[in-house]
PDB file of C-alpha atoms in Angstrom:
ATOM      1  CA  MET A   1      15.175 113.499 123.089  1.00 98.00           C
ATOM      2  CA  LYS A   2      17.925 114.519 120.509  1.00 98.00           C
ATOM      3  CA  LEU A   3      21.101 112.413 118.968  1.00 98.00           C
ATOM      4  CA  PHE A   4      23.309 113.696 116.555  1.00 98.00           C
ATOM      5  CA  ARG A   5      26.633 113.164 115.453  1.00 98.00           C
ATOM      6  CA  HIS A   6      30.034 114.622 115.286  1.00 98.00           C
ATOM      7  CA  GLY A   7      33.670 115.231 114.124  1.00 98.00           C
ATOM      8  CA  ALA A   8      35.083 114.814 110.966  1.00 98.00           C
ATOM      9  CA  SER A   9      33.348 113.316 107.769  1.00 97.00           C
ATOM     10  CA  GLY A  10      33.772 110.044 107.702  1.00 96.00           C
ATOM     11  CA  ALA A  11      35.292 109.567 111.521  1.00 97.00           C
ATOM     12  CA  GLU A  12      31.549 111.142 113.662  1.00 98.00           C
ATOM     13  CA  ARG A  13      31.088 110.103 116.333  1.00 98.00           C
ATOM     14  CA  PRO A  14      27.615 110.251 118.141  1.00 98.00           C
ATOM     15  CA  GLY A  15      26.241 112.290 121.426  1.00 98.00           C
ATOM     16  CA  ILE A  16      23.085 113.623 122.719  1.00 98.00           C
ATOM     17  CA  VAL A  17      21.603 117.248 123.630  1.00 98.00           C
ATOM     18  CA  ASP A  18      21.348 117.591 127.663  1.00 98.00           C
ATOM     19  CA  ALA A  19      18.375 119.051 128.992  1.00 96.00           C
ATOM     20  CA  SER A  20      20.176 122.426 129.158  1.00 97.00           C
ATOM     21  CA  GLY A  21      20.725 122.282 125.227  1.00 97.00           C
ATOM     22  CA  ALA A  22      24.385 120.825 125.657  1.00 98.00           C
ATOM     23  CA  LEU A  23      25.678 118.723 123.205  1.00 98.00           C
ATOM     24  CA  ARG A  24      27.512 115.980 125.246  1.00 98.00           C
ATOM     25  CA  ASP A  25      29.928 112.738 122.905  1.00 98.00           C
ATOM     26  CA  LEU A  26      27.832 109.431 124.131  1.00 98.00           C
ATOM     27  CA  SER A  27      31.154 107.334 122.423  1.00 98.00           C
ATOM     28  CA  GLY A  28      31.646 106.118 126.004  1.00 97.00           C
ATOM     29  CA  VAL A  29      28.091 104.704 125.843  1.00 98.00           C
ATOM     30  CA  ILE A  30      27.751 103.378 122.299  1.00 98.00           C
ATOM     31  CA  ALA A  31      29.572 103.092 119.122  1.00 98.00           C
ATOM     32  CA  GLU A  32      27.351 104.288 116.940  1.00 98.00           C
ATOM     33  CA  ILE A  33      23.676 105.565 116.203  1.00 98.00           C
ATOM     34  CA  ASP A  34      22.823 102.005 114.758  1.00 97.00           C
ATOM     35  CA  ALA A  35      20.026  99.902 113.921  1.00 97.00           C
ATOM     36  CA  THR A  36      20.678  98.948 117.980  1.00 97.00           C
ATOM     37  CA  VAL A  37      20.154 102.138 119.274  1.00 98.00           C
ATOM     38  CA  LEU A  38      16.851 103.339 117.035  1.00 98.00           C
ATOM     39  CA  SER A  39      15.182 100.316 118.071  1.00 97.00           C
ATOM     40  CA  ASP A  40      12.287 101.337 120.531  1.00 97.00           C
ATOM     41  CA  ALA A  41      14.651  99.268 123.066  1.00 97.00           C
ATOM     42  CA  GLY A  42      17.679 101.110 122.169  1.00 98.00           C
ATOM     43  CA  LEU A  43      16.080 104.867 122.765  1.00 98.00           C
ATOM     44  CA  ALA A  44      14.640 103.925 126.173  1.00 98.00           C
ATOM     45  CA  ARG A  45      18.653 103.065 126.814  1.00 98.00           C
ATOM     46  CA  LEU A  46      19.586 106.709 125.708  1.00 98.00           C
ATOM     47  CA  ALA A  47      16.285 107.772 127.397  1.00 97.00           C
ATOM     48  CA  ALA A  48      17.430 106.417 130.702  1.00 97.00           C
ATOM     49  CA  LEU A  49      21.043 108.024 130.667  1.00 97.00           C
ATOM     50  CA  ASP A  50      22.099 111.386 132.588  1.00 97.00           C
ATOM     51  CA  ALA A  51      23.083 112.992 129.421  1.00 97.00           C
ATOM     52  CA  ALA A  52      24.290 115.595 131.531  1.00 97.00           C
ATOM     53  CA  THR A  53      26.977 113.663 133.071  1.00 97.00           C
ATOM     54  CA  LEU A  54      28.861 112.657 129.807  1.00 98.00           C
ATOM     55  CA  PRO A  55      31.453 115.518 128.224  1.00 98.00           C
ATOM     56  CA  LEU A  56      30.643 117.661 126.416  1.00 98.00           C
ATOM     57  CA  VAL A  57      31.921 118.155 122.973  1.00 98.00           C
ATOM     58  CA  PRO A  58      34.028 121.145 121.969  1.00 98.00           C
ATOM     59  CA  ALA A  59      33.003 123.941 120.511  1.00 96.00           C
ATOM     60  CA  GLY A  60      33.146 124.724 116.651  1.00 97.00           C
ATOM     61  CA  THR A  61      33.652 120.965 116.249  1.00 98.00           C
ATOM     62  CA  ARG A  62      31.584 120.030 113.050  1.00 98.00           C
ATOM     63  CA  ILE A  63      27.959 117.971 112.702  1.00 98.00           C
ATOM     64  CA  GLY A  64      27.344 115.796 110.868  1.00 98.00           C
ATOM     65  CA  ALA A  65      24.665 113.474 109.366  1.00 98.00           C
ATOM     66  CA  PRO A  66      22.579 111.831 112.222  1.00 98.00           C
ATOM     67  CA  VAL A  67      22.145 108.788 111.477  1.00 98.00           C
ATOM     68  CA  PRO A  68      25.671 106.680 109.497  1.00 98.00           C
ATOM     69  CA  ARG A  69      23.955 106.067 105.167  1.00 98.00           C
ATOM     70  CA  PRO A  70      20.996 104.925 105.175  1.00 98.00           C
ATOM     71  CA  VAL A  71      21.046 101.810 102.990  1.00 98.00           C
ATOM     72  CA  ASN A  72      17.794 103.859 101.479  1.00 98.00           C
ATOM     73  CA  PHE A  73      17.879 107.733 101.000  1.00 98.00           C
ATOM     74  CA  ILE A  74      14.463 107.792  99.679  1.00 98.00           C
ATOM     75  CA  CYS A  75      12.949 110.796  98.726  1.00 98.00           C
ATOM     76  CA  ILE A  76       8.680 111.652  97.555  1.00 97.00           C
ATOM     77  CA  GLY A  77       8.536 114.480  94.230  1.00 94.00           C
ATOM     78  CA  LEU A  78       5.730 116.727  94.416  1.00 91.00           C
ATOM     79  CA  ASN A  79       3.265 115.876  97.693  1.00 96.00           C
ATOM     80  CA  TYR A  80       2.521 119.797  98.283  1.00 92.00           C
ATOM     81  CA  ALA A  81       0.055 120.235  96.620  1.00 84.00           C
ATOM     82  CA  ASP A  82       0.973 124.671  96.461  1.00 79.00           C
ATOM     83  CA  HIS A  83       4.684 123.156  95.408  1.00 80.00           C
ATOM     84  CA  ALA A  84       3.490 120.967  91.994  1.00 78.00           C
ATOM     85  CA  ALA A  85       1.415 124.551  90.598  1.00 78.00           C
ATOM     86  CA  GLU A  86       4.074 126.666  91.118  1.00 78.00           C
ATOM     87  CA  SER A  87       6.510 123.533  89.459  1.00 75.00           C
ATOM     88  CA  GLY A  88       3.535 123.664  86.880  1.00 77.00           C
ATOM     89  CA  LEU A  89       3.021 119.273  87.563  1.00 74.00           C
ATOM     90  CA  LYS A  90      -0.741 117.940  88.149  1.00 82.00           C
ATOM     91  CA  VAL A  91      -0.977 117.137  91.779  1.00 86.00           C
ATOM     92  CA  PRO A  92       0.231 113.453  92.030  1.00 90.00           C
ATOM     93  CA  GLU A  93      -2.503 109.983  92.493  1.00 93.00           C
ATOM     94  CA  GLU A  94      -0.101 108.057  94.282  1.00 96.00           C
ATOM     95  CA  PRO A  95       3.184 109.356  95.836  1.00 97.00           C
ATOM     96  CA  ILE A  96       6.551 110.500  94.001  1.00 95.00           C
ATOM     97  CA  ILE A  97       8.894 107.983  95.148  1.00 96.00           C
ATOM     98  CA  PHE A  98      12.713 108.656  93.654  1.00 96.00           C
ATOM     99  CA  LEU A  99      16.590 107.683  95.358  1.00 96.00           C
ATOM    100  CA  LYS A 100      18.512 110.157  96.326  1.00 97.00           C
ATOM    101  CA  ALA A 101      22.570 109.064  95.983  1.00 96.00           C
ATOM    102  CA  GLY A 102      23.853 107.325  99.509  1.00 96.00           C
ATOM    103  CA  SER A 103      27.053 110.135  98.101  1.00 96.00           C
ATOM    104  CA  ALA A 104      24.761 113.090  98.384  1.00 98.00           C
ATOM    105  CA  TYR A 105      24.155 112.474 101.956  1.00 98.00           C
ATOM    106  CA  SER A 106      26.382 115.043 104.124  1.00 98.00           C
ATOM    107  CA  GLY A 107      26.300 117.093 107.188  1.00 98.00           C
ATOM    108  CA  PRO A 108      24.224 119.603 107.975  1.00 98.00           C
ATOM    109  CA  ASN A 109      26.339 122.823 107.368  1.00 98.00           C
ATOM    110  CA  ASP A 110      28.448 120.984 105.115  1.00 98.00           C
ATOM    111  CA  ASP A 111      29.579 122.855 102.012  1.00 98.00           C
ATOM    112  CA  ILE A 112      27.123 122.697  98.673  1.00 98.00           C
ATOM    113  CA  VAL A 113      28.454 122.102  96.049  1.00 98.00           C
ATOM    114  CA  ILE A 114      27.486 123.072  92.823  1.00 98.00           C
ATOM    115  CA  PRO A 115      28.590 120.949  89.920  1.00 96.00           C
ATOM    116  CA  PRO A 116      31.393 121.969  86.981  1.00 96.00           C
ATOM    117  CA  GLY A 117      29.287 124.403  84.865  1.00 92.00           C
ATOM    118  CA  SER A 118      25.380 123.721  86.306  1.00 95.00           C
ATOM    119  CA  LYS A 119      23.736 126.841  86.371  1.00 95.00           C
ATOM    120  CA  GLU A 120      20.077 125.612  87.836  1.00 97.00           C
ATOM    121  CA  THR A 121      20.865 123.315  91.211  1.00 98.00           C
ATOM    122  CA  ASP A 122      18.403 124.772  93.383  1.00 98.00           C
ATOM    123  CA  TRP A 123      17.510 124.381  97.070  1.00 98.00           C
ATOM    124  CA  GLU A 124      14.002 123.082  99.079  1.00 98.00           C
ATOM    125  CA  VAL A 125      13.302 122.320 102.485  1.00 98.00           C
ATOM    126  CA  GLU A 126      12.040 119.179 104.242  1.00 98.00           C
ATOM    127  CA  LEU A 127      10.569 117.073 106.338  1.00 98.00           C
ATOM    128  CA  GLY A 128      12.720 113.391 107.342  1.00 98.00           C
ATOM    129  CA  VAL A 129      11.538 110.410 108.044  1.00 99.00           C
ATOM    130  CA  ILE A 130      14.261 108.779 110.267  1.00 99.00           C
ATOM    131  CA  ILE A 131      13.271 104.179 110.313  1.00 98.00           C
ATOM    132  CA  GLY A 132      13.572 102.514 113.603  1.00 98.00           C
ATOM    133  CA  THR A 133      12.369  99.539 113.430  1.00 98.00           C
ATOM    134  CA  GLY A 134      12.575  98.297 109.573  1.00 98.00           C
ATOM    135  CA  GLY A 135      10.196  96.021 107.734  1.00 98.00           C
ATOM    136  CA  SER A 136       7.773  95.668 104.368  1.00 98.00           C
ATOM    137  CA  HIS A 137       4.209  95.945 103.150  1.00 98.00           C
ATOM    138  CA  ILE A 138       3.545  98.280 106.886  1.00 98.00           C
ATOM    139  CA  ALA A 139      -0.105  98.952 108.012  1.00 98.00           C
ATOM    140  CA  GLU A 140      -0.467 102.664 107.811  1.00 98.00           C
ATOM    141  CA  ASP A 141      -1.951 102.277 110.953  1.00 97.00           C
ATOM    142  CA  ALA A 142       1.085 100.955 112.930  1.00 98.00           C
ATOM    143  CA  ALA A 143       3.572 102.990 110.725  1.00 98.00           C
ATOM    144  CA  LEU A 144       4.758 105.925 112.694  1.00 98.00           C
ATOM    145  CA  ASP A 145       5.142 102.344 115.302  1.00 98.00           C
ATOM    146  CA  HIS A 146       8.778 101.989 112.090  1.00 98.00           C
ATOM    147  CA  VAL A 147       9.809 105.280 112.916  1.00 98.00           C
ATOM    148  CA  ALA A 148      12.803 106.531 115.306  1.00 98.00           C
ATOM    149  CA  GLY A 149      12.566 110.430 114.419  1.00 98.00           C
ATOM    150  CA  TYR A 150      12.940 113.387 112.347  1.00 99.00           C
ATOM    151  CA  CYS A 151      15.291 115.796 110.756  1.00 99.00           C
ATOM    152  CA  VAL A 152      15.549 118.234 108.882  1.00 99.00           C
ATOM    153  CA  VAL A 153      16.745 117.681 105.185  1.00 98.00           C
ATOM    154  CA  ASN A 154      17.773 119.620 102.272  1.00 98.00           C
ATOM    155  CA  ASP A 155      16.747 117.903  99.234  1.00 98.00           C
ATOM    156  CA  VAL A 156      19.316 119.733  96.856  1.00 98.00           C
ATOM    157  CA  SER A 157      18.582 119.610  92.625  1.00 97.00           C
ATOM    158  CA  GLU A 158      20.076 120.727  89.517  1.00 96.00           C
ATOM    159  CA  ARG A 159      17.233 121.535  87.554  1.00 96.00           C
ATOM    160  CA  GLU A 160      18.799 121.073  84.277  1.00 95.00           C
ATOM    161  CA  TYR A 161      19.723 117.610  84.503  1.00 94.00           C
ATOM    162  CA  GLN A 162      16.722 116.749  86.747  1.00 91.00           C
ATOM    163  CA  ILE A 163      14.118 117.641  84.275  1.00 86.00           C
ATOM    164  CA  ARG A 164      16.137 117.955  80.919  1.00 85.00           C
ATOM    165  CA  ARG A 165      18.565 115.235  80.589  1.00 84.00           C
ATOM    166  CA  GLY A 166      16.885 112.174  80.028  1.00 81.00           C
ATOM    167  CA  GLY A 167      13.862 111.959  82.234  1.00 72.00           C
ATOM    168  CA  THR A 168      15.191 110.568  84.923  1.00 77.00           C
ATOM    169  CA  TRP A 169      14.430 112.160  88.433  1.00 85.00           C
ATOM    170  CA  ASP A 170      17.401 111.069  90.003  1.00 87.00           C
ATOM    171  CA  LYS A 171      20.588 112.906  87.787  1.00 91.00           C
ATOM    172  CA  GLY A 172      19.830 115.792  89.105  1.00 92.00           C
ATOM    173  CA  LYS A 173      19.198 114.683  93.458  1.00 96.00           C
ATOM    174  CA  GLY A 174      22.187 112.823  93.583  1.00 96.00           C
ATOM    175  CA  CYS A 175      24.901 114.828  93.016  1.00 97.00           C
ATOM    176  CA  PRO A 176      28.050 115.036  95.947  1.00 98.00           C
ATOM    177  CA  SER A 177      26.644 116.728  98.622  1.00 98.00           C
ATOM    178  CA  PHE A 178      23.087 117.696  97.829  1.00 98.00           C
ATOM    179  CA  GLY A 179      21.355 115.413 100.756  1.00 98.00           C
ATOM    180  CA  PRO A 180      22.558 118.034 103.356  1.00 98.00           C
ATOM    181  CA  THR A 181      20.465 116.265 106.771  1.00 98.00           C
ATOM    182  CA  GLY A 182      20.774 116.802 110.441  1.00 98.00           C
ATOM    183  CA  PRO A 183      21.600 118.593 112.862  1.00 98.00           C
ATOM    184  CA  PHE A 184      18.683 116.118 114.382  1.00 98.00           C
ATOM    185  CA  LEU A 185      17.220 112.861 115.075  1.00 98.00           C
ATOM    186  CA  VAL A 186      14.338 115.187 117.131  1.00 98.00           C
ATOM    187  CA  THR A 187      12.978 110.792 118.837  1.00 98.00           C
ATOM    188  CA  ARG A 188       9.229 110.562 117.345  1.00 97.00           C
ATOM    189  CA  ASP A 189       7.695 111.031 121.094  1.00 97.00           C
ATOM    190  CA  GLU A 190       9.037 114.553 120.312  1.00 98.00           C
ATOM    191  CA  VAL A 191       7.261 115.235 117.566  1.00 98.00           C
ATOM    192  CA  PRO A 192       3.902 113.902 118.452  1.00 95.00           C
ATOM    193  CA  ASP A 193       1.865 115.492 114.724  1.00 98.00           C
ATOM    194  CA  PRO A 194       4.880 115.127 112.038  1.00 98.00           C
ATOM    195  CA  GLN A 195       1.957 116.433 110.236  1.00 98.00           C
ATOM    196  CA  ALA A 196       2.045 120.259 112.413  1.00 98.00           C
ATOM    197  CA  LEU A 197       5.253 121.928 111.385  1.00 98.00           C
ATOM    198  CA  ASP A 198       6.331 124.316 110.139  1.00 98.00           C
ATOM    199  CA  LEU A 199       9.389 124.541 107.510  1.00 98.00           C
ATOM    200  CA  TRP A 200      11.285 127.692 105.668  1.00 98.00           C
ATOM    201  CA  CYS A 201      14.882 128.560 103.821  1.00 98.00           C
ATOM    202  CA  GLU A 202      16.088 131.689 103.507  1.00 98.00           C
ATOM    203  CA  VAL A 203      19.001 132.462 100.274  1.00 98.00           C
ATOM    204  CA  ASP A 204      21.456 134.644 101.648  1.00 98.00           C
ATOM    205  CA  GLY A 205      18.301 136.179 104.102  1.00 98.00           C
ATOM    206  CA  LYS A 206      15.581 136.788 102.063  1.00 98.00           C
ATOM    207  CA  ARG A 207      12.408 134.254 103.010  1.00 98.00           C
ATOM    208  CA  MET A 208      11.840 132.265 100.161  1.00 98.00           C
ATOM    209  CA  GLN A 209      10.165 129.176 101.448  1.00 98.00           C
ATOM    210  CA  ASN A 210       7.228 129.575 104.122  1.00 97.00           C
ATOM    211  CA  GLY A 211       5.487 125.832 104.187  1.00 96.00           C
ATOM    212  CA  ASN A 212       3.745 123.928 107.026  1.00 96.00           C
ATOM    213  CA  THR A 213       3.672 119.351 106.543  1.00 97.00           C
ATOM    214  CA  ARG A 214      -0.214 119.860 107.396  1.00 95.00           C
ATOM    215  CA  THR A 215      -0.522 121.132 103.675  1.00 94.00           C
ATOM    216  CA  MET A 216       1.480 117.581 101.933  1.00 96.00           C
ATOM    217  CA  ILE A 217      -0.606 115.686  99.856  1.00 96.00           C
ATOM    218  CA  PHE A 218       0.516 112.683 101.987  1.00 98.00           C
ATOM    219  CA  GLY A 219       1.515 112.060 104.953  1.00 98.00           C
ATOM    220  CA  VAL A 220       4.276 110.962 107.178  1.00 98.00           C
ATOM    221  CA  LYS A 221       1.843 108.023 107.949  1.00 98.00           C
ATOM    222  CA  THR A 222       1.658 107.456 104.330  1.00 98.00           C
ATOM    223  CA  LEU A 223       4.480 107.593 103.031  1.00 98.00           C
ATOM    224  CA  VAL A 224       5.942 105.245 105.213  1.00 98.00           C
ATOM    225  CA  SER A 225       3.605 102.438 104.750  1.00 98.00           C
ATOM    226  CA  TYR A 226       3.591 103.340 101.122  1.00 98.00           C
ATOM    227  CA  VAL A 227       6.894 103.090 100.350  1.00 98.00           C
ATOM    228  CA  SER A 228       7.419 100.096 102.163  1.00 98.00           C
ATOM    229  CA  ARG A 229       5.440  98.005  99.892  1.00 98.00           C
ATOM    230  CA  PHE A 230       7.901  98.277  97.591  1.00 98.00           C
ATOM    231  CA  ILE A 231      11.448  99.369  99.239  1.00 98.00           C
ATOM    232  CA  ARG A 232      11.529  96.990 102.016  1.00 98.00           C
ATOM    233  CA  LEU A 233      13.019  99.990 105.156  1.00 98.00           C
ATOM    234  CA  GLU A 234      15.796  99.155 107.324  1.00 98.00           C
ATOM    235  CA  PRO A 235      16.771 100.729 110.253  1.00 98.00           C
ATOM    236  CA  GLY A 236      18.653 104.537 109.316  1.00 98.00           C
ATOM    237  CA  ASP A 237      16.760 105.060 106.786  1.00 98.00           C
ATOM    238  CA  ILE A 238      15.469 107.979 105.623  1.00 98.00           C
ATOM    239  CA  ILE A 239      12.542 109.448 103.566  1.00 98.00           C
ATOM    240  CA  ALA A 240      12.546 112.841 102.624  1.00 98.00           C
ATOM    241  CA  THR A 241       8.382 113.932 102.728  1.00 98.00           C
ATOM    242  CA  GLY A 242       9.002 116.705  99.309  1.00 97.00           C
ATOM    243  CA  THR A 243       8.531 119.917 100.069  1.00 97.00           C
ATOM    244  CA  PRO A 244       6.705 123.693 100.246  1.00 96.00           C
ATOM    245  CA  PRO A 245       6.317 126.362  97.417  1.00 94.00           C
ATOM    246  CA  GLY A 246       9.348 129.242  97.196  1.00 96.00           C
ATOM    247  CA  VAL A 247      12.045 126.440  95.574  1.00 96.00           C
ATOM    248  CA  GLY A 248      13.647 128.378  93.122  1.00 96.00           C
ATOM    249  CA  MET A 249      12.198 126.971  89.974  1.00 93.00           C
ATOM    250  CA  GLY A 250       9.224 128.304  91.114  1.00 92.00           C
ATOM    251  CA  ILE A 251      10.118 132.514  90.762  1.00 93.00           C
ATOM    252  CA  LYS A 252       7.752 134.257  88.664  1.00 91.00           C
ATOM    253  CA  PRO A 253       9.621 135.549  85.911  1.00 93.00           C
ATOM    254  CA  GLU A 254      13.121 134.455  85.795  1.00 95.00           C
ATOM    255  CA  PRO A 255      13.718 130.632  88.123  1.00 96.00           C
ATOM    256  CA  VAL A 256      15.793 131.235  90.788  1.00 97.00           C
ATOM    257  CA  PHE A 257      18.776 129.386  91.723  1.00 98.00           C
ATOM    258  CA  LEU A 258      21.994 129.394  93.246  1.00 98.00           C
ATOM    259  CA  ARG A 259      25.389 129.948  92.788  1.00 97.00           C
ATOM    260  CA  PRO A 260      28.966 130.252  94.966  1.00 98.00           C
ATOM    261  CA  GLY A 261      29.152 132.116  97.628  1.00 98.00           C
ATOM    262  CA  GLN A 262      25.577 132.337  98.649  1.00 98.00           C
ATOM    263  CA  THR A 263      24.405 130.736 101.939  1.00 98.00           C
ATOM    264  CA  VAL A 264      21.327 128.779 102.544  1.00 98.00           C
ATOM    265  CA  ARG A 265      19.812 128.290 106.386  1.00 98.00           C
ATOM    266  CA  LEU A 266      17.095 126.268 106.310  1.00 98.00           C
ATOM    267  CA  GLY A 267      15.310 124.677 109.518  1.00 98.00           C
ATOM    268  CA  ILE A 268      12.433 123.170 111.024  1.00 98.00           C
ATOM    269  CA  ALA A 269      10.432 124.175 114.202  1.00 98.00           C
ATOM    270  CA  GLY A 270      11.384 121.546 116.702  1.00 98.00           C
ATOM    271  CA  LEU A 271      13.859 119.546 114.609  1.00 98.00           C
ATOM    272  CA  GLY A 272      16.989 122.528 114.272  1.00 98.00           C
ATOM    273  CA  GLU A 273      18.127 123.943 111.208  1.00 98.00           C
ATOM    274  CA  GLN A 274      20.576 124.551 109.027  1.00 98.00           C
ATOM    275  CA  THR A 275      23.709 126.566 107.386  1.00 98.00           C
ATOM    276  CA  GLN A 276      25.404 125.722 104.041  1.00 98.00           C
ATOM    277  CA  LYS A 277      27.832 128.030 102.322  1.00 98.00           C
ATOM    278  CA  THR A 278      27.754 126.935  98.605  1.00 98.00           C
ATOM    279  CA  THR A 279      30.721 126.513  96.480  1.00 98.00           C
ATOM    280  CA  GLY A 280      32.208 124.825  92.892  1.00 94.00           C
ATOM    281  CA  GLY A 281      30.063 126.138  89.795  1.00 80.00           C
TER     282      GLY A 281
END
């Protein structure tokens, strides 16, 4: 099952994809894709619907992020060994956790706004894990039971802010528009193995990233369990699980970064695609 949200920013309504791939409006059935809906029982109720009987979403309607702004937008750093190598950093012994500001959270096709004066805004395609059932100190063998579904995340990053502006990654990760998410929440029953997903990113039509989640250092169930030791996970929380190689910072001999007027396109097999225009600067 694929769920999504549609409409103007701040006024999104819930939606569901029917068996033919058409986008249907769910607002006559549920008010929001909230904790009740993200529970196993809530998702089962939606799965029992005949989605084809629901109103169509008009063509051209904006697609928003697939869940409301999460309590915790959690990211994992250096979770692909080959990305750590291109960054010139050693493979971490434990997952690196940082938080992305809630105000960075945006729709999958919304513009990326390059901050004023930024020269090092970068792209990062990532598998997002959307929590359905919250908790703390979740056992690893039960971790996937706490997952409602999966999505695409672009962990947009300003490298100067991240690396050379005082030693905290959050500065380079939380600018407005730096968290495009979606288009869909794809329920976990449609993703039997989250460690077997191809993911990619293009800039102006040039393929920059090609990867597969099987090369993660720490897999999804490990991450859900590990993060829950330090942060109580809530329904709708998102864990962005790291990026494969091919980011702009790692290009040799000279890094390449985003500038206004470009197009970023990215996706994950079975989870959908995003397309963003870059503005600002």
